[in-house]
Short mmCIF file of C-alpha atoms in Angstrom, two decimals:
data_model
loop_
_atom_site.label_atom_id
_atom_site.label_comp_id
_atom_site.label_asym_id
_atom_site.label_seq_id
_atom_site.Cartn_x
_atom_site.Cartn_y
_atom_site.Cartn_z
CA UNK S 14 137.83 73.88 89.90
CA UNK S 15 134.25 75.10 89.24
CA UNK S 16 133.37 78.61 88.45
CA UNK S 17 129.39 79.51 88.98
CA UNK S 18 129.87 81.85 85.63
CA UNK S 19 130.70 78.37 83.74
CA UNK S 20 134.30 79.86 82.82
CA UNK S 21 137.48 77.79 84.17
CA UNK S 22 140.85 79.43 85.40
CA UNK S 23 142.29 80.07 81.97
CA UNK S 24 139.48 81.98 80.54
CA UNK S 25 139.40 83.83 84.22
CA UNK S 26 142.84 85.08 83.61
CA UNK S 27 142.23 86.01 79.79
CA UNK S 28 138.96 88.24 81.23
CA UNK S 29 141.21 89.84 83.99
CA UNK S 30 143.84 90.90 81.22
CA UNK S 31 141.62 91.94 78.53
CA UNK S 32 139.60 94.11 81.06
CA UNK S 33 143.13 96.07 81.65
CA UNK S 34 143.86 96.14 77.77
CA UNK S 35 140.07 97.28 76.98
CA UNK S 36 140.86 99.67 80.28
CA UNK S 37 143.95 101.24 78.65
CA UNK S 38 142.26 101.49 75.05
CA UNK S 39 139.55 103.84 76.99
CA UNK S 40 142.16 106.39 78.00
CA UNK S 41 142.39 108.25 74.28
CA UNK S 42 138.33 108.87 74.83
CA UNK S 43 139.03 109.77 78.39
CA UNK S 44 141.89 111.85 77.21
CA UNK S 45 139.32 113.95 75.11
CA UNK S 46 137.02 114.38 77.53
CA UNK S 47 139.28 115.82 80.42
CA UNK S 48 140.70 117.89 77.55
CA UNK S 49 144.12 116.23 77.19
CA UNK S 50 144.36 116.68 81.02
CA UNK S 51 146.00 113.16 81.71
CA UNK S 52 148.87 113.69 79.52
CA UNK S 53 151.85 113.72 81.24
CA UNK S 54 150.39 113.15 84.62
CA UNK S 55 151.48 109.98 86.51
CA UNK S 56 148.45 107.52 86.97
CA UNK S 57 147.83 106.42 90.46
CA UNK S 58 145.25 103.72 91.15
CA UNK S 59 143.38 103.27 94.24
CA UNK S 60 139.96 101.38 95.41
CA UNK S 61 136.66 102.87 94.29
CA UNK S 62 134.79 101.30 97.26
CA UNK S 63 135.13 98.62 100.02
CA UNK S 64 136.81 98.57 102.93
CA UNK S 65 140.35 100.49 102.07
CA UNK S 66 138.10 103.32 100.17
CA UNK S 67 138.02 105.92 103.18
CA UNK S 68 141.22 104.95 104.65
CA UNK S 69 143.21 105.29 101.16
CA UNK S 70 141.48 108.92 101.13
CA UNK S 71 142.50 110.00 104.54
CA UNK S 72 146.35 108.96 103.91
CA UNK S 73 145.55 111.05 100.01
CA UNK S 74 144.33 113.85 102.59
CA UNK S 75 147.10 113.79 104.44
CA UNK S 76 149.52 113.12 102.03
CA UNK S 77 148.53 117.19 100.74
CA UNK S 78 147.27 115.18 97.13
CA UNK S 79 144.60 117.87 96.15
CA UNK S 80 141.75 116.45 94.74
CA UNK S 81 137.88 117.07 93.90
CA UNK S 82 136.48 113.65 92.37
CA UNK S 83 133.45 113.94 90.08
CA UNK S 84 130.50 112.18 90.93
CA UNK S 85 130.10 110.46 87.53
CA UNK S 86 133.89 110.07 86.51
CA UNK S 87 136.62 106.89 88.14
CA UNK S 88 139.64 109.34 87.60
CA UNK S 89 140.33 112.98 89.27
CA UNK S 90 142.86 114.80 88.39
CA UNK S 91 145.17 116.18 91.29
CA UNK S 92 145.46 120.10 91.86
CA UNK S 93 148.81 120.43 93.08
CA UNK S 94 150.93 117.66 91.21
CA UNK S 95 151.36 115.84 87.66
CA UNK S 96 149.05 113.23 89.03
CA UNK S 97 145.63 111.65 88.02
CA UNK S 98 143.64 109.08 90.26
CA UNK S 99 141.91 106.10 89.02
CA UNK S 100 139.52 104.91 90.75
CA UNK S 101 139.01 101.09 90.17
CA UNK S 102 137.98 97.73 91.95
CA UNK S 103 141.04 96.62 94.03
CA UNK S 104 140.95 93.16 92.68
CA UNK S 105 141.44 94.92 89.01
CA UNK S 106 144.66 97.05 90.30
CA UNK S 107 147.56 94.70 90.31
CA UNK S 108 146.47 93.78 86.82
CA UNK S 109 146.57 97.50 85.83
CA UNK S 110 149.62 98.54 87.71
CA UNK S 111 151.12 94.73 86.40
CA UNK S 112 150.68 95.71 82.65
CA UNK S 113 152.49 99.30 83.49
CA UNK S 114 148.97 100.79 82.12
CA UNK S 115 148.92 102.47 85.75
CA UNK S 116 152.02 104.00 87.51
CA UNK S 117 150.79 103.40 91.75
CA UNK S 118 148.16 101.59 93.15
CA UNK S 119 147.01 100.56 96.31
CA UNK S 120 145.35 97.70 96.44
CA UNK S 121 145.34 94.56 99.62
CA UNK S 122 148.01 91.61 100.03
CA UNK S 123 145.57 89.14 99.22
CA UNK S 124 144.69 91.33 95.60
CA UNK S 125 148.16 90.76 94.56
CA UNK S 126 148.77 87.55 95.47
CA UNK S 127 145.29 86.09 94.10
CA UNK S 128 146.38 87.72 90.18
CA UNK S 129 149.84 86.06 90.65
CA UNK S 130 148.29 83.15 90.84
CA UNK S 131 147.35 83.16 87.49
CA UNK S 132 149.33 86.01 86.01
CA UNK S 133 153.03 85.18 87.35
CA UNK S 134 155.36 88.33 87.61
CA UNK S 135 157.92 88.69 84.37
CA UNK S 136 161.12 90.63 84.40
CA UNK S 137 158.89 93.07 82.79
CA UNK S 138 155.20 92.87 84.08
CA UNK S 139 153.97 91.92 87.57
CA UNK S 140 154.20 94.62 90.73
CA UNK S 141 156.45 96.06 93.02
CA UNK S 142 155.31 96.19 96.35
CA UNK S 143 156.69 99.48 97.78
CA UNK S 144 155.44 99.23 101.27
CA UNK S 145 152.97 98.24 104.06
CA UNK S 146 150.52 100.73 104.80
CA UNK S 147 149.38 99.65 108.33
CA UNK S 148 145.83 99.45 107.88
CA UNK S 149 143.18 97.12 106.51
CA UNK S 150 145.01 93.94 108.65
CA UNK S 151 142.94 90.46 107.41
CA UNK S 152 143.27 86.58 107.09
CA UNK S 153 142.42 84.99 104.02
CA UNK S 154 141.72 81.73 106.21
CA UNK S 155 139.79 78.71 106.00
CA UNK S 156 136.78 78.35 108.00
CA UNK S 157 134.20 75.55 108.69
CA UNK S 158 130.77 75.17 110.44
CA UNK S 159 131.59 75.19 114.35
CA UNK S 160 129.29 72.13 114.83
CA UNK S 161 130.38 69.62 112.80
CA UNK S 162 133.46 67.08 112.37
CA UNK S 163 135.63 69.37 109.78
CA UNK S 164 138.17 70.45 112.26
CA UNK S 165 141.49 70.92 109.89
CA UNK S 166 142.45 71.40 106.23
CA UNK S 167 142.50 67.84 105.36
CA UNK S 168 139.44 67.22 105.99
CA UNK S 169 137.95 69.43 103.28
CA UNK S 170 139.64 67.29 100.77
CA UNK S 171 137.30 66.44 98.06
CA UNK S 172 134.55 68.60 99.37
CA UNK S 173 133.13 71.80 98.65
CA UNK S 174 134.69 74.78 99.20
CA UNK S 175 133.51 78.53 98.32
CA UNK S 176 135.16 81.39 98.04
CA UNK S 177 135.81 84.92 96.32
CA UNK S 178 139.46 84.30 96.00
CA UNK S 179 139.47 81.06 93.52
CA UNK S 180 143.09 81.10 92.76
CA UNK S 181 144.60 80.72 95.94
CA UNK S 182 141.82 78.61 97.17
CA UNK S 183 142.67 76.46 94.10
CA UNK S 184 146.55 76.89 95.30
CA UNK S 185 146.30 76.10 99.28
CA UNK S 186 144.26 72.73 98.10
CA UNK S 187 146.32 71.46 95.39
CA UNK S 188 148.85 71.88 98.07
CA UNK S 189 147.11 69.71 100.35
CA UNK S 190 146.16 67.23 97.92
CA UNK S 191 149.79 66.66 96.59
CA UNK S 192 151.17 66.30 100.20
CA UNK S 193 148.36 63.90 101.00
CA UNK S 194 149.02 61.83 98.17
CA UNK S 195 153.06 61.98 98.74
CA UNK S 196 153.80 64.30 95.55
CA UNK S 197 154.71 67.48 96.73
CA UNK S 198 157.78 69.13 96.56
CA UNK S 199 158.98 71.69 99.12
CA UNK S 200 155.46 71.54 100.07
CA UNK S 201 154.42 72.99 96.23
CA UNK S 202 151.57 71.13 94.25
CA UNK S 203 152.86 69.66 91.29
CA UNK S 204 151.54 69.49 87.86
CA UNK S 205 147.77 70.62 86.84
CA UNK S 206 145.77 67.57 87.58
CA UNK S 207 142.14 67.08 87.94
CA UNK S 208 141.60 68.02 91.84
CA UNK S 209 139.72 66.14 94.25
CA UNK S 210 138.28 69.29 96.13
CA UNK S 211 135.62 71.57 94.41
CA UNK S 212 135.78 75.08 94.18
CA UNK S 213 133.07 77.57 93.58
CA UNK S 214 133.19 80.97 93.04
CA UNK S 215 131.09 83.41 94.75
CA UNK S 216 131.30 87.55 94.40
CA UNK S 217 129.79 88.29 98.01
CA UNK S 218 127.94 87.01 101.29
CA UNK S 219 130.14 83.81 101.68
CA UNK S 220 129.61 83.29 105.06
CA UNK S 221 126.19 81.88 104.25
CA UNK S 222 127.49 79.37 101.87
CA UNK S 223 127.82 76.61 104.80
CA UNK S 224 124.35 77.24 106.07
CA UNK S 225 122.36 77.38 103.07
CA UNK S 226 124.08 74.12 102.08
CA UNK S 227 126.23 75.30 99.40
CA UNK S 228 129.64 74.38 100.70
CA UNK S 229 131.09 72.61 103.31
CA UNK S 230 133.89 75.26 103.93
CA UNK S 231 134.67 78.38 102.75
CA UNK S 232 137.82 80.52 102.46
CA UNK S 233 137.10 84.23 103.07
CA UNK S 234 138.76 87.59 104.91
CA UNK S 235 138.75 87.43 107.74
CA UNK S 236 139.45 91.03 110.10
CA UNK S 237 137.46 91.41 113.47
CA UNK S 238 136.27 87.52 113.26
CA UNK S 239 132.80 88.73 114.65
CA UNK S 240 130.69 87.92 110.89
CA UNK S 241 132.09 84.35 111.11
CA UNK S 242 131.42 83.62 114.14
CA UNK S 243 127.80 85.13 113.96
CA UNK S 244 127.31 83.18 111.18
CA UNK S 245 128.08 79.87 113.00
CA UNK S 246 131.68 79.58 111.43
CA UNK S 247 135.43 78.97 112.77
CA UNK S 248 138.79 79.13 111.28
CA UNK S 249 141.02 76.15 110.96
CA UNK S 250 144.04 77.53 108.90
CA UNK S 251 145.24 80.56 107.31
CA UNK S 252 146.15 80.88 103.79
CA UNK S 253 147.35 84.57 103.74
CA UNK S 254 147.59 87.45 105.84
CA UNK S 255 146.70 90.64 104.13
CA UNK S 256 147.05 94.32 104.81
CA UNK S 257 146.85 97.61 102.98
CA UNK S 258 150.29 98.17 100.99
CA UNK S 259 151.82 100.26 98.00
CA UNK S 260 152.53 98.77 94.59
CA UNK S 261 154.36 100.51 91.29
CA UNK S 262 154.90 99.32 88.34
CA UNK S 263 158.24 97.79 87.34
CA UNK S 264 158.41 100.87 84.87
CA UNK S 265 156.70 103.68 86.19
CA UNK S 266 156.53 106.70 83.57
CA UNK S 267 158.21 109.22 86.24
CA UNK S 268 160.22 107.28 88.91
CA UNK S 269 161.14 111.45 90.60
CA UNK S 270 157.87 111.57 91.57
CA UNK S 271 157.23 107.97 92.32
CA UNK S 272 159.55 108.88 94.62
CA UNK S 273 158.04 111.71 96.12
CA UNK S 274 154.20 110.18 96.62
CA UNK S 275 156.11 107.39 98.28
CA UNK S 276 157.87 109.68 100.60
CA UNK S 277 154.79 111.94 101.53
CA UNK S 278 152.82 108.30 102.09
CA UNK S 279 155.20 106.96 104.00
CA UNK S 280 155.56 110.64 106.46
CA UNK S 281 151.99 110.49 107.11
CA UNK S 282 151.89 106.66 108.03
CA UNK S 283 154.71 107.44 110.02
CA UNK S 284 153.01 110.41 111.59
CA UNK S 285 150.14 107.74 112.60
CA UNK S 286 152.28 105.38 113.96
CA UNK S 287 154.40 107.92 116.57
CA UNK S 288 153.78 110.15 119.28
CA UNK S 289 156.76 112.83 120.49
CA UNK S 290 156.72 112.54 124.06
CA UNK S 291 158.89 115.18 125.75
CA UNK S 292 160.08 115.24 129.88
CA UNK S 293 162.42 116.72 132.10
CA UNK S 294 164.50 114.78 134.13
CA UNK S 295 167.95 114.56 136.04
CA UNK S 296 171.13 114.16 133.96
CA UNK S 297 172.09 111.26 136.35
CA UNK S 298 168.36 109.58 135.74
CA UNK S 299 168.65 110.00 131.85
CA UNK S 300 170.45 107.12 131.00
CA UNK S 301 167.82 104.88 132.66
CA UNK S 302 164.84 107.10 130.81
CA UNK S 303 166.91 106.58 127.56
CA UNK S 304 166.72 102.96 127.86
CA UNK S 305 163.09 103.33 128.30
CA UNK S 306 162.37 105.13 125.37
CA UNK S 307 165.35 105.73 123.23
CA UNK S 308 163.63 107.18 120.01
CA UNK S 309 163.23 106.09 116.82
CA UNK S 310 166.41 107.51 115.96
CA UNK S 311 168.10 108.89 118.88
CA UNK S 312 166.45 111.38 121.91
CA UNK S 313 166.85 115.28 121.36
CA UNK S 314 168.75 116.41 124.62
CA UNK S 315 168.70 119.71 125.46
CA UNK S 316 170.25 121.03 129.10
CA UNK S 317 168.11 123.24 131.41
CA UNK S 318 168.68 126.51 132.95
CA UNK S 319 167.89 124.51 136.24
CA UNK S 320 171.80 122.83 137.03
CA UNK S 321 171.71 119.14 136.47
CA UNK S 322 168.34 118.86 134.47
CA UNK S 323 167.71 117.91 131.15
CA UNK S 324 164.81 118.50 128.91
CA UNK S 325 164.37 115.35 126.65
CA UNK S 326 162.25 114.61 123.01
CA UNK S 327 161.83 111.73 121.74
CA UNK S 328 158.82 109.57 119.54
CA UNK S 329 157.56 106.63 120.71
CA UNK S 330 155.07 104.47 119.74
CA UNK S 331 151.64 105.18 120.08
CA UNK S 332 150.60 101.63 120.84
CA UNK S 333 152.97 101.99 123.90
CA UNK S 334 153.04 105.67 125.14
CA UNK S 335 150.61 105.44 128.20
CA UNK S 336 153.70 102.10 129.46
CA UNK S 337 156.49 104.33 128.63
CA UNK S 338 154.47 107.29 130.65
CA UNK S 339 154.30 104.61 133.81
CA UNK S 340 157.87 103.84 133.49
CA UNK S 341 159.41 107.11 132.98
CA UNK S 342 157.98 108.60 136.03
CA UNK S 343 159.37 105.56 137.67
CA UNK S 344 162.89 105.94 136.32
CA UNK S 345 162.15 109.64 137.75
CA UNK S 346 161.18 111.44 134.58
CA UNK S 347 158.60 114.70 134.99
CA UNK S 348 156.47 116.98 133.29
CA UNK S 349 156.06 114.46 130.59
CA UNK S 350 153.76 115.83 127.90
CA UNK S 351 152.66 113.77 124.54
CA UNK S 352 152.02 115.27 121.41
CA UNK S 353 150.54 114.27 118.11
CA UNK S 354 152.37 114.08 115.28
CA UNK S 355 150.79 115.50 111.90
CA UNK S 356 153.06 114.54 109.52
CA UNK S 357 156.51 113.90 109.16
CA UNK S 358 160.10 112.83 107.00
CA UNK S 359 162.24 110.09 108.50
CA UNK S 360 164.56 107.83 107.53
#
């Protein structure tokens, strides 16, 4: 595999590590100038830019995690708990919240899986993914020129291929390569041979690697699809789907309140994800309506003064309400109003 910096995968992983030990080494001087403010507070790492920035803020926003981040400063210390955010580059946070040098972190799929490439979990370092946060869906996929002959994987053996995300590029074609030449083993590469397939690295603007004659594939995000295609390009596999999720460390200094930032998190993605749509209808009807939308637990039932009525709450999904609207007032159901949810604790 070839690196554009002149480095090869070992020296890759030493930099990632000694970027988190040089990171932790910092937080004494930090320390001093917040005016011992981060002791005892529980570090929680999220993405200082990119494209889960704003949407890690709003779910901090919702979430009540008071905040006011200095211009000139990666870590704010929260108002209204023992809690400090780091700000950091979301390829860096599984390393942090891996060595236990950060508590939380939020950080993409496709962050934690390229550092595990080359950092494998132990029984004491590596993450924990807590959960999915719904947003910031992507493919880590392979993609080709449109007009050419490349029209699957194989075909980019021994060719080559550029990419941000070395490590599982390097991983998907030693795969390939192994089952090509008959050596792989539950469909894992074996050994650390020379490969066949050359891989650059490149920090940014990948798509243009086919066109200005750089590569003859590339593996890149993929979300919307409309930068590869405008850039002449089509995918021919998938090496990852990603999304936005959770990680802790597998010894987090306060596991209460761990706890607790999970909890609030995980109300306001639930919040996002529901509507509580509320009707009246005939007792003998309900069953039917029930059927229809039966809650994410159970439906809230309450009678009416009107004999035979019922009055009926329930959540549904917002990707579904305006179907379950149609099919309620089929099954008879009236006065159906929706509601937003702003936050919320479920099981």
């Amino acid at each position: 595999m070839e690196f554009t910096n002149g480095v090869d995968g070992v020296e890759e992983a030493e930099g990632i590590v000694q970027r988190a030990r040089t990171w932790s080494r910092s937080l004494p001087f930090l320390t001093d100038v917040l005016g011992n403010s981060l002791n005892d507070r529980l570090l929680f790492a999220v993405p200082k830019k990119g494209r889960l920035h704003q949407a890690c803020l709003d779910l901090l926003h919702g979430s009540d995690i008071q905040f006011h981040r200095h211009s000139r400063l990666d870590i704010a210390l929260v108002k209204n708990h023992p809690l400090a955010l780091v700000f950091l580059p979301a390829a860096d946070i599984p390393t942090f919240v891996g060595e236990g040098r950060v508590d939380l972190g939020i950080t993409g799929r496709d962050q934690v899986a390229e550092h595990e490439c080359i950092v494998p979990p132990t029984e004491m370092t590596g993450v924990v993914e807590v959960m999915d946060l719904g947003f910031g869906k992507c493919s880590l996929q392979v993609q080709v020129p449109q007009k050419g002959e490349l029209a699957n994987p194989d075909d980019l053996i021994g060719k080559n291929i550029v990419t941000s995300f070395t490590n599982l590029a390097e991983q998907y074609f030693r795969r390939l390569e192994a089952a090509q030449a008959g050596n792989a083993t539950n469909g894992e590469a074996t050994g650390g041979a020379k490969m066949k397939t050359n891989i650059k690295f490149v920090g940014g603007s990948v798509e243009a690697a086919c066109a200005l004659g750089v590569a003859d594939g590339i593996v890149d995000l993929v979300e919307s699809g409309e930068t590869m295609r405008a850039a002449g390009l089509k995918a021919i596999s998938t090496v990852i789907d990603s999304s936005a999720i959770l990680i802790k460390s597998k010894h987090p200094s306060d596991p209460k309140l761990v706890d607790l930032i999970t909890a609030r998190l995980r109300g306001v993605i639930t919040a996002q994800k529901y509507v509580l749509c509320t009707y009246n209808i005939e007792r003998p009807k309900l069953e039917a309506a029930c059927k229809i939308a039966p809650g994410k637990r159970a439906a809230t039932i309450n009678a009416l003064e009107e004999d035979g009525w019922v009055a009926v709450q329930v959540m549904v999904e917002r990707k579904e309400i305006a179907v379950v609207m149609d099919r309620l007032t089929e099954a008879g159901a009236c006065d159906i109003l929706v509601m937003k949810i702003e936050n919320s604790r479920t099981a």
